[in-house]
mmCIF file of N, CA and C in Angstrom:
data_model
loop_
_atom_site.group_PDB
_atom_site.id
_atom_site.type_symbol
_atom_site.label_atom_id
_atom_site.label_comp_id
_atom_site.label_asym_id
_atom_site.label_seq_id
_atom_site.Cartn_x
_atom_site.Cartn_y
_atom_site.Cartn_z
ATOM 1 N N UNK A 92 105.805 111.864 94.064
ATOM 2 C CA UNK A 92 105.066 110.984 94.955
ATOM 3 C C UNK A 92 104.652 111.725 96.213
ATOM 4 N N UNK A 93 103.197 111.356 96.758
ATOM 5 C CA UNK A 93 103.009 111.613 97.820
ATOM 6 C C UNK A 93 102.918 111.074 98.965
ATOM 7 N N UNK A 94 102.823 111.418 100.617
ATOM 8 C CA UNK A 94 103.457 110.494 101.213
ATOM 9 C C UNK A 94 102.277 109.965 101.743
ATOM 10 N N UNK A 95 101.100 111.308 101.656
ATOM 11 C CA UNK A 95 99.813 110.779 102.328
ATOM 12 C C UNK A 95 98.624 111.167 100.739
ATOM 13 N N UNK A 96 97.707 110.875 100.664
ATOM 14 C CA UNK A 96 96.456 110.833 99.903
ATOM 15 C C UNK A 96 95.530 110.309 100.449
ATOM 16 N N UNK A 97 94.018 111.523 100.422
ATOM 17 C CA UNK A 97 93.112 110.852 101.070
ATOM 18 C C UNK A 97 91.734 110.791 100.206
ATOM 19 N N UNK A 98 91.331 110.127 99.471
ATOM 20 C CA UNK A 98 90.420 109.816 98.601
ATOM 21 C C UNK A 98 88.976 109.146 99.213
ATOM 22 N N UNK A 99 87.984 109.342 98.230
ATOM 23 C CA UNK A 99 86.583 109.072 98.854
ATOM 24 C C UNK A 99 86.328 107.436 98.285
ATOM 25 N N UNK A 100 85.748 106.826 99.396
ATOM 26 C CA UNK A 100 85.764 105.392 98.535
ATOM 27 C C UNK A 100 84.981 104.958 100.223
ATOM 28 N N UNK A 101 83.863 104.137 99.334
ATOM 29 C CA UNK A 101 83.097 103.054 100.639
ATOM 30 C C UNK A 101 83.414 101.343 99.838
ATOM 31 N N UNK A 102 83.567 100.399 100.651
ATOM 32 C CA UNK A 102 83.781 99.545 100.401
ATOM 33 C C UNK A 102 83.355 98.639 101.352
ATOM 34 N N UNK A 103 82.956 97.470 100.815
ATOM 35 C CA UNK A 103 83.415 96.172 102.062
ATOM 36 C C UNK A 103 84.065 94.719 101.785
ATOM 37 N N UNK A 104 84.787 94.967 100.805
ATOM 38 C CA UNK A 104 85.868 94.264 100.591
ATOM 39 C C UNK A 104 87.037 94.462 100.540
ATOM 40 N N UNK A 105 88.302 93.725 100.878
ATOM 41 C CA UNK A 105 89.145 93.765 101.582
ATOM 42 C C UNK A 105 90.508 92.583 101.360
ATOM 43 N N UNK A 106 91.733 92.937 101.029
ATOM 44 C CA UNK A 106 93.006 91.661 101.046
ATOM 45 C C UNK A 106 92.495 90.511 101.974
ATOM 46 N N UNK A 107 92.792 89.486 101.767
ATOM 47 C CA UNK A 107 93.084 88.865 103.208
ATOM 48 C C UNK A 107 94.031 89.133 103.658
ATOM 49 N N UNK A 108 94.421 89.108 104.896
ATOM 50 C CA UNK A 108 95.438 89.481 105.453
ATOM 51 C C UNK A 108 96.360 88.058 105.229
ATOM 52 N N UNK A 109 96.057 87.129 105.543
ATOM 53 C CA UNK A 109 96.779 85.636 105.240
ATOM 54 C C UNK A 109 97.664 85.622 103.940
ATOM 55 N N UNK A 110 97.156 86.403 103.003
ATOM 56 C CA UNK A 110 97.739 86.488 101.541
ATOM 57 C C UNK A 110 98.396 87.388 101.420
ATOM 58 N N UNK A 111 98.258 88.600 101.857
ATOM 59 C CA UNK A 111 99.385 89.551 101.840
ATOM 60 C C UNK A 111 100.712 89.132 100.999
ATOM 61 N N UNK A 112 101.556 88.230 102.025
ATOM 62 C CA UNK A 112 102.880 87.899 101.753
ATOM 63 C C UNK A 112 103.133 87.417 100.194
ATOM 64 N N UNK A 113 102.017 86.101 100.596
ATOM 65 C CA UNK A 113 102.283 85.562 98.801
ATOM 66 C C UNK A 113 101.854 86.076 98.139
ATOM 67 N N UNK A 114 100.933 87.484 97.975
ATOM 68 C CA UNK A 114 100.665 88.087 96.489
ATOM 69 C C UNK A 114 101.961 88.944 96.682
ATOM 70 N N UNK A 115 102.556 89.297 97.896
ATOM 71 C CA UNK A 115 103.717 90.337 97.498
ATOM 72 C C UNK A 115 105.131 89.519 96.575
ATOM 73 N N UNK A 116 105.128 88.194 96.908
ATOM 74 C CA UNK A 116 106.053 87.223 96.287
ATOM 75 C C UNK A 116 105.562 87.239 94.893
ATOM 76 N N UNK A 117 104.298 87.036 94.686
ATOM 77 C CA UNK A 117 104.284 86.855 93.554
ATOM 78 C C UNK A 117 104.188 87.985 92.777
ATOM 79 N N UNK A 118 104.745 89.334 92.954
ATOM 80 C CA UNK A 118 104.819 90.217 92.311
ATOM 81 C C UNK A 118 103.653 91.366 92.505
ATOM 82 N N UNK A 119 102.384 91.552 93.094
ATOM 83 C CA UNK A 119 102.015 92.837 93.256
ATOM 84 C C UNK A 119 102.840 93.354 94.300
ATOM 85 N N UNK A 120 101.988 94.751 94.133
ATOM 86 C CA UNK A 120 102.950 95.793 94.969
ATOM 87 C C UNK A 120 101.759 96.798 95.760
ATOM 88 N N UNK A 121 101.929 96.429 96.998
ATOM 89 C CA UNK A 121 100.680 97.350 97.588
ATOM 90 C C UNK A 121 101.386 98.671 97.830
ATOM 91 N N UNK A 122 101.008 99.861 97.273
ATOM 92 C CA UNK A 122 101.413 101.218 97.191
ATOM 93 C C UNK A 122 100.677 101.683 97.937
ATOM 94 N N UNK A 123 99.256 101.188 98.183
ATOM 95 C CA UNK A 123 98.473 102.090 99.446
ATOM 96 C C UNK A 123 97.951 101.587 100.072
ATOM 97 N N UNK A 124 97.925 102.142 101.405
ATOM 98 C CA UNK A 124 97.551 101.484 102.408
ATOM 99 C C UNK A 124 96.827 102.124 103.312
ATOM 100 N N UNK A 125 95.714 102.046 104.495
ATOM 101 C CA UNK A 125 95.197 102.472 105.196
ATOM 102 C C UNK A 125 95.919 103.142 106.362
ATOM 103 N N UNK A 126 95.488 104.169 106.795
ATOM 104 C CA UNK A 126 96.505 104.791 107.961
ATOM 105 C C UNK A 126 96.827 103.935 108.761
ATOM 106 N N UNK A 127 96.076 103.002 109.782
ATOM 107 C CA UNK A 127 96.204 101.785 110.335
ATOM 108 C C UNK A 127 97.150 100.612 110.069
ATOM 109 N N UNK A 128 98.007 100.789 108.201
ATOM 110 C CA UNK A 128 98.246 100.037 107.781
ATOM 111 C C UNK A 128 97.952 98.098 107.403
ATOM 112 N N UNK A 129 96.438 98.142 107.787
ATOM 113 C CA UNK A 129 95.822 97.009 108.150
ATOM 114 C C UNK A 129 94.950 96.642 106.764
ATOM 115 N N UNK A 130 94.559 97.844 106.155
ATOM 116 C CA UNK A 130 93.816 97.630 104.456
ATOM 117 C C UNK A 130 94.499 97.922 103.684
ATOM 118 N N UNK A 131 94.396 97.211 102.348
ATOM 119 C CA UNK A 131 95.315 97.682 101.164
ATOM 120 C C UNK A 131 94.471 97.808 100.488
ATOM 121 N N UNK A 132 94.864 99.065 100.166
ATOM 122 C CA UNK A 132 93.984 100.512 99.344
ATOM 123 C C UNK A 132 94.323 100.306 97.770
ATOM 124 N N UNK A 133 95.897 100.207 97.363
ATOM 125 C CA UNK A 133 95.913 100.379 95.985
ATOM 126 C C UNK A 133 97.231 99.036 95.890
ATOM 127 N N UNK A 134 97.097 98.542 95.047
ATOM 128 C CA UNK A 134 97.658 97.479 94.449
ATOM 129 C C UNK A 134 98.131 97.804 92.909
ATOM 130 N N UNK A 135 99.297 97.453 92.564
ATOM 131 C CA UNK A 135 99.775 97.462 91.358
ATOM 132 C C UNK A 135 101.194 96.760 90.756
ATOM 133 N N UNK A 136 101.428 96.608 89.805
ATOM 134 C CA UNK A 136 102.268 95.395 89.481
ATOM 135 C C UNK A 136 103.231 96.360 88.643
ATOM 136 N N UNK A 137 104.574 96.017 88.636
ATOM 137 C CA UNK A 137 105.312 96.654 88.189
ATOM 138 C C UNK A 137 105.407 97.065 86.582
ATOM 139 N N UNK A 138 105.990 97.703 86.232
ATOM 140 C CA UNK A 138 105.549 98.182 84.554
ATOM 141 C C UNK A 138 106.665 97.581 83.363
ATOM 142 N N UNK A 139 107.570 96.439 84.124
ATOM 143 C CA UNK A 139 108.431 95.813 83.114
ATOM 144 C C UNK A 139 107.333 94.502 83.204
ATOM 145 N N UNK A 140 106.243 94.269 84.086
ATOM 146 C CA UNK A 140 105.540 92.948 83.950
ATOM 147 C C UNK A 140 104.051 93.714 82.908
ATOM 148 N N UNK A 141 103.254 95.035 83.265
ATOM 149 C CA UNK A 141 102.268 94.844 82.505
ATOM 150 C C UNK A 141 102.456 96.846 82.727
ATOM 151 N N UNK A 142 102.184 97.339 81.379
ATOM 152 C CA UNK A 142 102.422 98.783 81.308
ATOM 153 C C UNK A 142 101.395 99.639 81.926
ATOM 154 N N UNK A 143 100.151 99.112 82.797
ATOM 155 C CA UNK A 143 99.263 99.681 83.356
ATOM 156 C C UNK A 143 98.784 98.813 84.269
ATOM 157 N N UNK A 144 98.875 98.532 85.832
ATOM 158 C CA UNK A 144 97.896 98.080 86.378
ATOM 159 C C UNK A 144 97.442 98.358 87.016
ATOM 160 N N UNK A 145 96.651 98.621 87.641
ATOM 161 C CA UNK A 145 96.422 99.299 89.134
ATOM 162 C C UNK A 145 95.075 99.416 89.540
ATOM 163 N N UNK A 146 94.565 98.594 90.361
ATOM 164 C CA UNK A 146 93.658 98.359 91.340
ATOM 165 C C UNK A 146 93.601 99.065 92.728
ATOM 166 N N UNK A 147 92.201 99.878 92.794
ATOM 167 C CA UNK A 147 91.741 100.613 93.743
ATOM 168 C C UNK A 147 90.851 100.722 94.645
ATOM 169 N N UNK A 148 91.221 100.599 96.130
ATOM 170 C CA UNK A 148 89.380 100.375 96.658
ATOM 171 C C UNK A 148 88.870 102.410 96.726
ATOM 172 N N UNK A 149 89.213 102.894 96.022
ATOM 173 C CA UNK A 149 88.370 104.385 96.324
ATOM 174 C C UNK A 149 87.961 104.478 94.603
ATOM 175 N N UNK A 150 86.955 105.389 94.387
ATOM 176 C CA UNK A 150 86.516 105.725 93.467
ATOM 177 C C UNK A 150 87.125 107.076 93.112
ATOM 178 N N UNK A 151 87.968 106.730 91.734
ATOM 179 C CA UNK A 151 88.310 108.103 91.130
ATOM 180 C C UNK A 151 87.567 108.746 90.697
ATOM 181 N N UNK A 152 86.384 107.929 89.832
ATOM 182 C CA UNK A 152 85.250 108.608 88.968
ATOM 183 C C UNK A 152 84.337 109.655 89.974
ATOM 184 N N UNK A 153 84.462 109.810 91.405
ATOM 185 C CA UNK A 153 83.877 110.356 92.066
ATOM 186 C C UNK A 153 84.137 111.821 92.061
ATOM 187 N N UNK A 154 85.704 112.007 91.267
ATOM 188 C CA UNK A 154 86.611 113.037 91.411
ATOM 189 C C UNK A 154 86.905 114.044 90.047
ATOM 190 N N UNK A 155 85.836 112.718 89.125
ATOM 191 C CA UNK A 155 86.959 113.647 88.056
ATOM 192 C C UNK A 155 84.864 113.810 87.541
ATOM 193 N N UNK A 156 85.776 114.951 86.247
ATOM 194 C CA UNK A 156 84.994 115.431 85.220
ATOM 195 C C UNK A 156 85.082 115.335 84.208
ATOM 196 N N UNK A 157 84.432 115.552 82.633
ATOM 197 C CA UNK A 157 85.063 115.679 81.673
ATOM 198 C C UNK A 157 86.322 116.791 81.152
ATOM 199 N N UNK A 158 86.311 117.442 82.348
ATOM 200 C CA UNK A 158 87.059 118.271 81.684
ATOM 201 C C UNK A 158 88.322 118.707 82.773
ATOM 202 N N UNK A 159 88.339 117.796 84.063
ATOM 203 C CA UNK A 159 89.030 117.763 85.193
ATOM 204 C C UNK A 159 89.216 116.509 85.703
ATOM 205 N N UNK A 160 90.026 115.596 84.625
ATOM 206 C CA UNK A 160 89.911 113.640 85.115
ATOM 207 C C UNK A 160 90.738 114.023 86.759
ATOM 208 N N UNK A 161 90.368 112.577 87.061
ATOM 209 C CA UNK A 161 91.432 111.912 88.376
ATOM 210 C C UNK A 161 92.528 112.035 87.584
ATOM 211 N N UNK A 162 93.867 112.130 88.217
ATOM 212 C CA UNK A 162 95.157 111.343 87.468
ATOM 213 C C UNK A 162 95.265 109.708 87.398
ATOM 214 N N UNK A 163 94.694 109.195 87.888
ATOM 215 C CA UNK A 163 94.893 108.026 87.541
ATOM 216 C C UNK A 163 94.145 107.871 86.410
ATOM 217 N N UNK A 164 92.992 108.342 86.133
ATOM 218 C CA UNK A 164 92.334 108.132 84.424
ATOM 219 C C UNK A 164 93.338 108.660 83.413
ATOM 220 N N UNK A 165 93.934 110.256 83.766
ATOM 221 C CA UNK A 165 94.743 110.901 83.135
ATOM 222 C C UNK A 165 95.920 110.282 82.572
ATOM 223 N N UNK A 166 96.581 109.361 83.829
ATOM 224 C CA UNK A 166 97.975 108.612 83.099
ATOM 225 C C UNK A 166 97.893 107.171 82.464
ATOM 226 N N UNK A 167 96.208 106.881 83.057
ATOM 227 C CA UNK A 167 95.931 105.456 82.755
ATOM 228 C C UNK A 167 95.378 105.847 80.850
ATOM 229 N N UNK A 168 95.052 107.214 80.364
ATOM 230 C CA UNK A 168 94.837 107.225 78.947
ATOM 231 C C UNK A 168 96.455 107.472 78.231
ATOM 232 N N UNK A 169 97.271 108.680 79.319
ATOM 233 C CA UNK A 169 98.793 108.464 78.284
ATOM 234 C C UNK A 169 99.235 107.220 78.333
ATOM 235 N N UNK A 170 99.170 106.362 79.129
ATOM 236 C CA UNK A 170 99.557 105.063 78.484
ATOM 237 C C UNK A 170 99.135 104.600 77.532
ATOM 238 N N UNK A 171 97.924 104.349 77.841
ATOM 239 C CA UNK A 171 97.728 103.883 76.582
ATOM 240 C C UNK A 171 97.566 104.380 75.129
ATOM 241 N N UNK A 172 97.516 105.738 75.176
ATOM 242 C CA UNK A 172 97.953 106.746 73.918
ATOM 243 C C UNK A 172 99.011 105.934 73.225
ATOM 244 N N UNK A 173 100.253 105.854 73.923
ATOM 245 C CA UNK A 173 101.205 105.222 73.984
ATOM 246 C C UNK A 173 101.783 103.720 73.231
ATOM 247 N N UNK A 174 100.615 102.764 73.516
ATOM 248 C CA UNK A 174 100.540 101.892 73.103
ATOM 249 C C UNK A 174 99.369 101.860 71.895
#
């Protein structure tokens, strides 16, 4: 794990901040977050509830190639190899 990652991504959507709490109750898991800690960047749900989830506001596809994926394409295909 890393402690910082800085990825390319434009967006203008955004958590509410009001919801935060109850999507964290109800089981996502915000793993990334804006330096500010004020945007949530990556969202994902644990892997005894669903063996892949993970929602992103940056674009991996910006990063990868055919012949040099993002890791998140990379582990998002061994999973599902897997299954």
């Amino acid at each position: 794990k890393k402690n910082k990652i800085s990825e390319r991504h434009r967006h203008r959507w955004e958590v509410n901040p009001d919801y935060i709490e109850k999507l964290k109750k109800s089981g996502l898991i915000f793993s990334g977050v804006s330096p500010d800690r004020r945007l949530m960047e990556i969202t994902e749900l644990s892997k005894s509830v669903h063996p892949f989830f993970l929602g992103a506001q940056f674009h991996p596809e910006l990063q990868s190639s055919p012949i040099d994926s993002h890791p998140l394409f990379f582990e998002f295909m061994k999973t599902a190899i897997k299954k």
